[in-house]
Amino acid sequence: MAAPKSYNKMEEDMTPSQPTRSRARITFILLCLMAFIMYVDRTNISVAAPVMSKELGFNNTHLGFIFSAFAIAYSCFMIPGGWHSDRIGSRKGLLLYGSLWAIATIATGMVGSLVALVAARFFVGVGEAPIYPTAARMIARVIPEDRRGSAQGAMHATGRIANALAPLIVTGLIVAFSWRFTFIILGGITLVYMVVMYLGLNEAKKHSDDAQSHAAHAQAQAAAAPAPHRKPLDWRDMIRRVWPATAACFCHGWVLWFFLNWIPSFFSQRYGMKLSHNAIFSALVLLGGSLGTFAGGMLTDWRFKRTGNRLRARREVIIVGFLSSIVFLIPLLLTRDVTISSACLGLAFFCSELADSPLWVVGTEVSREHSATSSACTFTGMALAGAVSPVVVGMLLDVSHGRWAVAFVASIVVLLLGPLFTLKIRIDDDPPSPIGKSREKAVTAGPDVAHAPSR
């Protein structure tokens, strides 16, 4: 009896055979490049904001609504987009939603009013929402378990490097052309790359299948055999599992979106920086985030290898990231020196981003059978923070007549809540893999434990 077509679509990336190293390498590189492009398109609006505000007459509250439009769509469509990618397959999902965000980016350069700009940014958010959950699913399929944190960290660090370089890239394009043509160029590059990536992922999978001697036999058996049982998604159970991680992601996302949206405006409004100087200072601050993202992935893998305990390895790094970020935000309440402020902002962003990679890994570990959906549910918290924080920060700045200390205090309060939610995080109740200290215990416990399947 042949497997149903709907099941084959759902499982197109879930072949029973192990992926080759070549496929894993190609997939990883393509996803990292995608993350770079995505974050340039995500951050370009904040870099262009000072120029756009002058031309279109926007204040901080208006900017808050523009920034928030992206995040509202991001939060609303992350779960259905992740679920849809589970249904149609990761490669098709990336092509579909990546093309949508590219077209919306092009449209951003053609708007002439606040409403039109909000709408364009909304559709950028719709397109980007399922991208990381879908990419996390692909990493979970092709990267070994004890290296997934580093892989997630490297992919997200690539995105944060794009954050750091975006002020320089976008400023250069604005100076050379205009802010409108900048969005058209960036959207066009994205559209071309998503097609190239889709073809590259297809080719990598084809060569991976051809390189395995038993692939043809396995596929023939799969066609003749009934589809393996897949546990239906229980939304009530999913929500019960993911809500602490979702809340922790909200706290992390508050700070992330604050940096991504407001740092160029901070230097422009507080220190009166010109566009070129603003780009350099913003790039240096955002570079701290890219280093923190990569370091967080390395740390959580290191702790996993040392302890053999997934949950502990994730929790420890997340909590350290929250608390250490507060340490470097506090001096910003006491100084107006631009050098000290820049250093503290960069260090605070570095520490905050330590939590990013382990949170993404947790998203896939909450429910391994529906990893794209669980990851999307988890990171809806980050998207919700992006919907709320830009508007709140913009209003706080307007009401307080530009007192940035008020915005920093709000971020500190949110960061204090992060560790409380992190302590409530739970992942799948499967036994830990025999890695690190647990490997010796698994071997001495007997064959049933020693040969337990690794995840």
Short mmCIF file of C-alpha atoms in Angstrom, two decimals:
data_model
loop_
_atom_site.label_atom_id
_atom_site.label_comp_id
_atom_site.label_asym_id
_atom_site.label_seq_id
_atom_site.Cartn_x
_atom_site.Cartn_y
_atom_site.Cartn_z
CA MET A 1 0.00 0.00 0.00
CA ALA A 2 1.53 3.33 -1.02
CA ALA A 3 2.08 6.11 1.50
CA PRO A 4 -0.41 8.98 1.18
CA LYS A 5 0.80 12.02 -0.77
CA SER A 6 0.10 14.36 2.13
CA TYR A 7 2.35 12.30 4.33
CA ASN A 8 5.13 12.29 1.72
CA LYS A 9 4.98 16.09 1.53
CA MET A 10 5.08 16.39 5.28
CA GLU A 11 8.07 14.11 5.51
CA GLU A 12 10.08 15.20 2.50
CA ASP A 13 13.00 16.26 4.71
CA MET A 14 12.61 13.36 7.16
CA THR A 15 14.24 10.48 5.32
CA PRO A 16 15.21 7.49 7.41
CA SER A 17 18.79 7.45 6.19
CA GLN A 18 21.45 9.70 7.69
CA PRO A 19 22.33 12.77 5.59
CA THR A 20 25.84 12.91 4.15
CA ARG A 21 28.39 15.39 5.43
CA SER A 22 28.27 17.12 2.07
CA ARG A 23 24.53 17.68 2.34
CA ALA A 24 24.86 18.93 5.92
CA ARG A 25 27.63 21.33 4.92
CA ILE A 26 25.80 22.73 1.90
CA THR A 27 22.55 23.09 3.83
CA PHE A 28 24.31 24.86 6.68
CA ILE A 29 26.11 27.33 4.39
CA LEU A 30 22.93 28.14 2.47
CA LEU A 31 21.00 28.74 5.69
CA CYS A 32 23.73 31.00 7.06
CA LEU A 33 23.71 33.12 3.91
CA MET A 34 19.92 33.29 4.11
CA ALA A 35 20.16 34.48 7.72
CA PHE A 36 22.56 37.23 6.67
CA ILE A 37 20.24 38.49 3.94
CA MET A 38 17.19 38.24 6.17
CA TYR A 39 18.69 40.35 8.92
CA VAL A 40 19.84 43.04 6.52
CA ASP A 41 16.23 43.24 5.31
CA ARG A 42 14.99 43.22 8.89
CA THR A 43 17.34 45.96 10.10
CA ASN A 44 17.31 48.22 7.04
CA ILE A 45 14.23 50.09 8.25
CA SER A 46 15.89 51.22 11.49
CA VAL A 47 18.97 52.46 9.61
CA ALA A 48 16.84 54.38 7.14
CA ALA A 49 14.50 55.68 9.87
CA PRO A 50 16.25 59.04 10.50
CA VAL A 51 16.19 59.87 6.76
CA MET A 52 12.64 58.60 6.26
CA SER A 53 11.40 60.51 9.30
CA LYS A 54 12.61 63.81 7.90
CA GLU A 55 11.11 63.19 4.46
CA LEU A 56 7.76 61.80 5.64
CA GLY A 57 7.40 63.72 8.93
CA PHE A 58 7.41 60.81 11.41
CA ASN A 59 7.96 61.11 15.17
CA ASN A 60 9.14 58.37 17.57
CA THR A 61 5.60 57.08 18.10
CA HIS A 62 5.11 56.76 14.35
CA LEU A 63 8.41 54.90 14.08
CA GLY A 64 7.28 52.62 16.89
CA PHE A 65 4.18 51.63 14.92
CA ILE A 66 6.27 51.04 11.78
CA PHE A 67 8.73 48.83 13.66
CA SER A 68 5.86 47.08 15.41
CA ALA A 69 3.99 46.26 12.18
CA PHE A 70 6.72 43.83 11.21
CA ALA A 71 6.70 42.16 14.61
CA ILE A 72 2.90 41.89 14.82
CA ALA A 73 2.89 39.94 11.57
CA TYR A 74 5.93 37.99 12.76
CA SER A 75 4.12 36.91 15.92
CA CYS A 76 0.80 36.14 14.21
CA PHE A 77 2.24 34.05 11.37
CA MET A 78 5.13 32.25 13.05
CA ILE A 79 3.00 29.36 14.35
CA PRO A 80 0.80 28.87 11.24
CA GLY A 81 3.85 29.39 9.03
CA GLY A 82 5.86 26.81 10.97
CA TRP A 83 2.93 24.39 10.81
CA HIS A 84 2.57 25.02 7.07
CA SER A 85 6.28 24.34 6.54
CA ASP A 86 5.85 21.07 8.43
CA ARG A 87 3.13 20.20 5.93
CA ILE A 88 4.75 21.21 2.63
CA GLY A 89 8.40 20.59 3.55
CA SER A 90 11.22 22.88 4.61
CA ARG A 91 12.62 23.67 1.17
CA LYS A 92 9.27 24.70 -0.32
CA GLY A 93 8.45 26.67 2.83
CA LEU A 94 11.68 28.66 2.62
CA LEU A 95 11.10 29.47 -1.05
CA LEU A 96 7.47 30.50 -0.55
CA TYR A 97 7.91 32.71 2.50
CA GLY A 98 11.30 34.06 1.45
CA SER A 99 9.84 35.26 -1.84
CA LEU A 100 7.02 36.99 0.03
CA TRP A 101 9.37 38.94 2.30
CA ALA A 102 11.51 39.91 -0.72
CA ILE A 103 8.53 41.34 -2.62
CA ALA A 104 7.37 43.22 0.48
CA THR A 105 10.87 44.69 0.91
CA ILE A 106 10.74 45.99 -2.66
CA ALA A 107 7.31 47.50 -1.93
CA THR A 108 8.75 49.32 1.11
CA GLY A 109 10.74 51.53 -1.23
CA MET A 110 7.61 52.55 -3.14
CA VAL A 111 5.38 53.80 -0.31
CA GLY A 112 4.32 57.38 0.28
CA SER A 113 2.41 57.34 3.56
CA LEU A 114 2.48 55.95 7.07
CA VAL A 115 -0.32 53.46 6.35
CA ALA A 116 1.38 52.11 3.23
CA LEU A 117 4.71 51.77 5.02
CA VAL A 118 3.08 49.93 7.93
CA ALA A 119 1.40 47.57 5.44
CA ALA A 120 4.66 46.87 3.60
CA ARG A 121 6.51 46.11 6.81
CA PHE A 122 3.63 43.90 7.92
CA PHE A 123 4.09 41.67 4.89
CA VAL A 124 7.85 41.56 5.42
CA GLY A 125 6.98 40.12 8.83
CA VAL A 126 4.55 37.60 7.32
CA GLY A 127 7.30 36.33 5.04
CA GLU A 128 10.08 36.18 7.62
CA ALA A 129 7.97 34.63 10.40
CA PRO A 130 8.32 30.94 9.42
CA ILE A 131 11.92 31.19 8.19
CA TYR A 132 13.86 30.49 11.38
CA PRO A 133 11.53 27.73 12.66
CA THR A 134 11.83 26.05 9.27
CA ALA A 135 15.60 26.48 9.24
CA ALA A 136 15.77 25.09 12.80
CA ARG A 137 13.92 22.01 11.57
CA MET A 138 16.40 21.53 8.74
CA ILE A 139 19.34 21.82 11.16
CA ALA A 140 17.71 19.27 13.45
CA ARG A 141 17.50 16.86 10.50
CA VAL A 142 21.05 17.16 9.13
CA ILE A 143 23.28 18.22 12.08
CA PRO A 144 24.29 15.76 14.86
CA GLU A 145 22.71 16.47 18.23
CA ASP A 146 25.87 17.44 20.09
CA ARG A 147 26.66 20.11 17.46
CA ARG A 148 23.21 21.61 16.94
CA GLY A 149 23.75 24.39 19.46
CA SER A 150 26.90 25.49 17.65
CA ALA A 151 25.12 25.20 14.30
CA GLN A 152 22.19 27.28 15.53
CA GLY A 153 24.65 29.72 17.07
CA ALA A 154 26.63 30.07 13.86
CA MET A 155 23.50 30.60 11.77
CA HIS A 156 22.09 33.19 14.13
CA ALA A 157 25.50 34.79 14.57
CA THR A 158 25.59 35.24 10.80
CA GLY A 159 22.31 37.10 11.11
CA ARG A 160 23.73 39.24 13.89
CA ILE A 161 26.81 39.98 11.78
CA ALA A 162 24.33 41.23 9.20
CA ASN A 163 22.89 43.45 11.94
CA ALA A 164 26.35 44.88 12.51
CA LEU A 165 27.07 45.40 8.82
CA ALA A 166 23.57 46.59 7.89
CA PRO A 167 24.18 50.19 9.01
CA LEU A 168 27.23 50.35 6.75
CA ILE A 169 25.55 48.56 3.83
CA VAL A 170 22.27 50.47 4.01
CA THR A 171 23.95 53.83 4.64
CA GLY A 172 26.22 53.28 1.65
CA LEU A 173 23.25 52.50 -0.58
CA ILE A 174 21.28 55.49 0.70
CA VAL A 175 24.21 57.83 0.03
CA ALA A 176 24.81 56.31 -3.41
CA PHE A 177 21.16 56.18 -4.46
CA SER A 178 18.28 56.98 -2.07
CA TRP A 179 16.48 55.29 0.78
CA ARG A 180 13.72 54.19 -1.60
CA PHE A 181 16.01 52.58 -4.15
CA THR A 182 17.91 50.92 -1.29
CA PHE A 183 14.87 48.82 -0.39
CA ILE A 184 14.27 47.91 -4.04
CA ILE A 185 17.87 46.71 -4.44
CA LEU A 186 17.84 44.69 -1.22
CA GLY A 187 14.49 43.08 -2.03
CA GLY A 188 15.68 42.11 -5.50
CA ILE A 189 18.81 40.46 -4.09
CA THR A 190 16.67 38.50 -1.63
CA LEU A 191 14.30 37.26 -4.32
CA VAL A 192 17.15 35.95 -6.48
CA TYR A 193 18.86 34.28 -3.54
CA MET A 194 15.76 32.41 -2.37
CA VAL A 195 15.45 30.76 -5.79
CA VAL A 196 19.16 29.91 -5.80
CA MET A 197 18.92 28.45 -2.29
CA TYR A 198 15.92 26.31 -3.21
CA LEU A 199 17.80 24.84 -6.16
CA GLY A 200 20.90 24.32 -4.02
CA LEU A 201 18.98 22.50 -1.29
CA ASN A 202 17.33 20.27 -3.88
CA GLU A 203 20.70 19.42 -5.42
CA ALA A 204 22.26 18.74 -2.00
CA LYS A 205 19.44 16.36 -1.10
CA LYS A 206 19.72 14.59 -4.46
CA HIS A 207 23.45 13.95 -4.05
CA SER A 208 22.92 12.90 -0.43
CA ASP A 209 20.40 10.28 -1.53
CA ASP A 210 22.63 9.08 -4.39
CA ALA A 211 25.63 8.71 -2.08
CA GLN A 212 23.89 6.17 0.14
CA SER A 213 24.06 2.62 -1.12
CA HIS A 214 20.76 1.59 0.38
CA ALA A 215 18.78 4.65 -0.70
CA ALA A 216 16.99 3.03 -3.65
CA HIS A 217 16.07 -0.02 -1.63
CA ALA A 218 14.82 2.09 1.27
CA GLN A 219 12.70 4.23 -1.05
CA ALA A 220 11.18 1.13 -2.67
CA GLN A 221 10.31 -0.25 0.74
CA ALA A 222 8.82 3.08 1.79
CA ALA A 223 6.63 3.19 -1.31
CA ALA A 224 5.31 -0.31 -0.67
CA ALA A 225 4.95 -0.06 3.11
CA PRO A 226 2.27 1.81 5.05
CA ALA A 227 3.25 5.26 6.26
CA PRO A 228 4.76 5.16 9.76
CA HIS A 229 2.55 6.39 12.53
CA ARG A 230 2.86 10.08 13.27
CA LYS A 231 1.33 11.27 16.50
CA PRO A 232 -1.33 13.93 15.86
CA LEU A 233 -0.54 17.39 17.13
CA ASP A 234 -2.22 18.10 20.48
CA TRP A 235 -2.35 21.89 20.76
CA ARG A 236 -3.29 21.86 24.44
CA ASP A 237 -0.26 19.73 25.26
CA MET A 238 1.92 21.86 22.99
CA ILE A 239 0.92 25.07 24.77
CA ARG A 240 1.51 23.47 28.17
CA ARG A 241 5.00 22.47 27.08
CA VAL A 242 6.11 25.66 25.37
CA TRP A 243 4.68 28.55 27.41
CA PRO A 244 7.70 28.99 29.75
CA ALA A 245 10.08 29.00 26.79
CA THR A 246 7.75 31.41 24.97
CA ALA A 247 7.77 33.77 27.96
CA ALA A 248 11.57 33.57 28.21
CA CYS A 249 11.77 34.37 24.50
CA PHE A 250 9.57 37.41 25.08
CA CYS A 251 12.08 38.74 27.61
CA HIS A 252 14.99 38.02 25.29
CA GLY A 253 13.11 39.47 22.33
CA TRP A 254 12.34 42.74 24.13
CA VAL A 255 16.06 43.54 24.32
CA LEU A 256 16.79 42.19 20.84
CA TRP A 257 14.15 44.35 19.17
CA PHE A 258 15.20 47.36 21.24
CA PHE A 259 18.72 47.10 19.84
CA LEU A 260 17.67 46.30 16.29
CA ASN A 261 15.08 49.09 16.08
CA TRP A 262 16.36 51.92 18.21
CA ILE A 263 20.18 52.00 18.34
CA PRO A 264 20.60 54.19 15.22
CA SER A 265 17.93 56.57 16.55
CA PHE A 266 19.64 56.57 19.98
CA PHE A 267 22.92 57.84 18.53
CA SER A 268 21.12 60.28 16.24
CA GLN A 269 18.87 61.81 18.91
CA ARG A 270 21.10 61.67 21.98
CA TYR A 271 24.41 62.64 20.37
CA GLY A 272 23.30 64.32 17.13
CA MET A 273 25.44 62.02 14.99
CA LYS A 274 25.52 62.34 11.24
CA LEU A 275 24.51 59.35 9.15
CA SER A 276 28.07 58.15 8.47
CA HIS A 277 29.21 58.32 12.13
CA ASN A 278 25.92 56.80 13.25
CA ALA A 279 26.49 53.82 10.95
CA ILE A 280 29.92 53.13 12.45
CA PHE A 281 28.80 53.34 16.09
CA SER A 282 25.66 51.30 15.44
CA ALA A 283 27.69 48.65 13.61
CA LEU A 284 30.11 48.28 16.53
CA VAL A 285 27.26 47.87 19.02
CA LEU A 286 25.42 45.33 16.90
CA LEU A 287 28.64 43.40 16.30
CA GLY A 288 28.58 42.55 20.00
CA GLY A 289 25.29 40.74 19.44
CA SER A 290 26.70 38.59 16.64
CA LEU A 291 29.61 37.49 18.81
CA GLY A 292 27.24 36.74 21.69
CA THR A 293 24.99 34.59 19.53
CA PHE A 294 27.87 32.43 18.36
CA ALA A 295 29.34 32.22 21.87
CA GLY A 296 25.96 31.15 23.30
CA GLY A 297 25.75 28.24 20.86
CA MET A 298 29.29 27.13 21.70
CA LEU A 299 28.64 27.40 25.44
CA THR A 300 25.43 25.37 25.42
CA ASP A 301 27.11 22.60 23.39
CA TRP A 302 30.08 22.63 25.77
CA ARG A 303 27.82 22.35 28.81
CA PHE A 304 25.86 19.53 27.14
CA LYS A 305 29.05 17.57 26.48
CA ARG A 306 30.19 18.15 30.06
CA THR A 307 26.94 17.23 31.80
CA GLY A 308 25.03 15.06 29.32
CA ASN A 309 21.95 17.02 30.42
CA ARG A 310 20.19 18.94 27.66
CA LEU A 311 17.92 21.00 29.87
CA ARG A 312 20.67 22.08 32.25
CA ALA A 313 22.96 23.02 29.36
CA ARG A 314 20.26 25.25 27.85
CA ARG A 315 19.04 26.81 31.10
CA GLU A 316 22.45 27.80 32.43
CA VAL A 317 23.48 29.76 29.36
CA ILE A 318 20.08 31.46 29.02
CA ILE A 319 20.07 32.65 32.64
CA VAL A 320 23.67 33.89 32.46
CA GLY A 321 22.75 35.85 29.34
CA PHE A 322 19.79 37.58 30.99
CA LEU A 323 21.58 38.56 34.20
CA SER A 324 24.89 39.64 32.71
CA SER A 325 23.12 41.91 30.23
CA ILE A 326 21.60 43.85 33.12
CA VAL A 327 25.07 44.50 34.52
CA PHE A 328 26.03 46.48 31.42
CA LEU A 329 22.72 48.31 30.98
CA ILE A 330 22.89 49.90 34.44
CA PRO A 331 25.86 52.21 33.61
CA LEU A 332 23.80 53.71 30.78
CA LEU A 333 21.59 55.28 33.44
CA LEU A 334 24.59 57.10 34.90
CA THR A 335 26.65 58.39 31.96
CA ARG A 336 26.23 60.37 28.76
CA ASP A 337 29.76 59.76 27.48
CA VAL A 338 29.46 58.37 23.97
CA THR A 339 32.44 56.01 24.27
CA ILE A 340 31.29 54.48 27.56
CA SER A 341 27.71 54.25 26.30
CA SER A 342 28.78 52.49 23.12
CA ALA A 343 30.95 50.00 25.01
CA CYS A 344 28.18 49.23 27.51
CA LEU A 345 25.61 48.81 24.75
CA GLY A 346 27.87 46.42 22.85
CA LEU A 347 28.59 44.34 25.96
CA ALA A 348 24.93 44.31 27.00
CA PHE A 349 23.91 43.09 23.55
CA PHE A 350 26.66 40.45 23.61
CA CYS A 351 25.41 39.09 26.93
CA SER A 352 21.76 39.19 25.94
CA GLU A 353 22.49 37.24 22.75
CA LEU A 354 24.12 34.42 24.71
CA ALA A 355 20.55 33.24 25.30
CA ASP A 356 19.54 33.21 21.64
CA SER A 357 20.99 29.91 20.41
CA PRO A 358 20.01 27.79 23.44
CA LEU A 359 16.48 29.18 23.22
CA TRP A 360 16.26 28.10 19.58
CA VAL A 361 17.55 24.64 20.46
CA VAL A 362 14.98 24.42 23.26
CA GLY A 363 12.31 25.29 20.71
CA THR A 364 13.12 22.16 18.70
CA GLU A 365 13.50 19.97 21.81
CA VAL A 366 10.16 20.82 23.40
CA SER A 367 8.44 18.54 20.88
CA ARG A 368 10.78 16.69 18.55
CA GLU A 369 7.96 15.16 16.50
CA HIS A 370 6.60 18.60 15.59
CA SER A 371 9.85 20.55 15.84
CA ALA A 372 9.02 23.36 13.38
CA THR A 373 5.68 23.94 15.12
CA SER A 374 7.14 23.85 18.63
CA SER A 375 9.97 26.14 17.57
CA ALA A 376 7.44 28.55 16.05
CA CYS A 377 5.35 28.48 19.24
CA THR A 378 8.43 29.17 21.35
CA PHE A 379 9.61 32.09 19.27
CA THR A 380 6.20 33.65 19.03
CA GLY A 381 7.25 35.14 22.36
CA MET A 382 10.11 36.95 20.67
CA ALA A 383 7.78 38.12 17.93
CA LEU A 384 5.25 39.40 20.48
CA ALA A 385 8.03 41.35 22.16
CA GLY A 386 8.81 42.89 18.81
CA ALA A 387 5.17 43.90 18.45
CA VAL A 388 4.99 45.49 21.89
CA SER A 389 8.40 46.95 22.66
CA PRO A 390 8.79 49.35 19.68
CA VAL A 391 5.46 51.05 20.43
CA VAL A 392 6.10 51.17 24.18
CA VAL A 393 9.64 52.50 23.76
CA GLY A 394 8.52 55.08 21.20
CA MET A 395 5.75 56.34 23.48
CA LEU A 396 8.06 56.39 26.51
CA LEU A 397 10.57 58.50 24.58
CA ASP A 398 7.93 60.97 23.40
CA VAL A 399 6.24 61.24 26.81
CA SER A 400 9.58 61.65 28.63
CA HIS A 401 10.83 64.14 26.02
CA GLY A 402 13.64 61.92 24.78
CA ARG A 403 14.94 60.51 28.08
CA TRP A 404 16.59 57.28 26.97
CA ALA A 405 17.19 56.21 30.57
CA VAL A 406 13.47 55.40 30.78
CA ALA A 407 13.79 52.95 27.89
CA PHE A 408 16.81 51.29 29.49
CA VAL A 409 14.97 50.87 32.81
CA ALA A 410 12.10 49.15 31.00
CA SER A 411 14.57 46.71 29.42
CA ILE A 412 16.20 45.95 32.77
CA VAL A 413 12.82 45.12 34.33
CA VAL A 414 11.97 42.73 31.50
CA LEU A 415 15.39 41.05 31.73
CA LEU A 416 14.86 40.40 35.44
CA LEU A 417 11.79 38.30 34.60
CA GLY A 418 13.67 36.14 32.10
CA PRO A 419 15.42 33.78 34.56
CA LEU A 420 12.13 33.11 36.38
CA PHE A 421 10.52 31.77 33.21
CA THR A 422 13.68 29.93 32.19
CA LEU A 423 13.61 27.84 35.38
CA LYS A 424 10.18 26.53 34.34
CA ILE A 425 11.29 25.34 30.89
CA ARG A 426 10.86 21.63 30.18
CA ILE A 427 11.84 19.63 27.10
CA ASP A 428 10.84 16.19 25.78
CA ASP A 429 10.87 13.57 28.52
CA ASP A 430 13.19 11.29 26.56
CA PRO A 431 16.31 10.11 28.39
CA PRO A 432 19.44 12.20 27.72
CA SER A 433 21.87 11.07 25.05
CA PRO A 434 25.02 9.29 26.31
CA ILE A 435 27.31 12.30 25.95
CA GLY A 436 29.87 13.70 28.37
CA LYS A 437 29.64 12.36 31.87
CA SER A 438 26.49 10.36 31.11
CA ARG A 439 28.32 8.26 28.49
CA GLU A 440 30.22 6.32 31.13
CA LYS A 441 27.05 5.71 33.11
CA ALA A 442 25.26 4.49 29.97
CA VAL A 443 28.00 1.97 29.19
CA THR A 444 28.12 0.56 32.71
CA ALA A 445 24.34 0.40 33.00
CA GLY A 446 23.98 -2.29 30.37
CA PRO A 447 23.31 -2.72 26.66
CA ASP A 448 19.80 -1.28 26.71
CA VAL A 449 21.12 2.05 27.94
CA ALA A 450 24.49 2.03 26.26
CA HIS A 451 22.90 1.57 22.85
CA ALA A 452 19.99 3.98 23.32
CA PRO A 453 19.39 5.95 20.13
CA SER A 454 21.00 9.37 20.04
CA ARG A 455 18.89 12.36 19.23
#
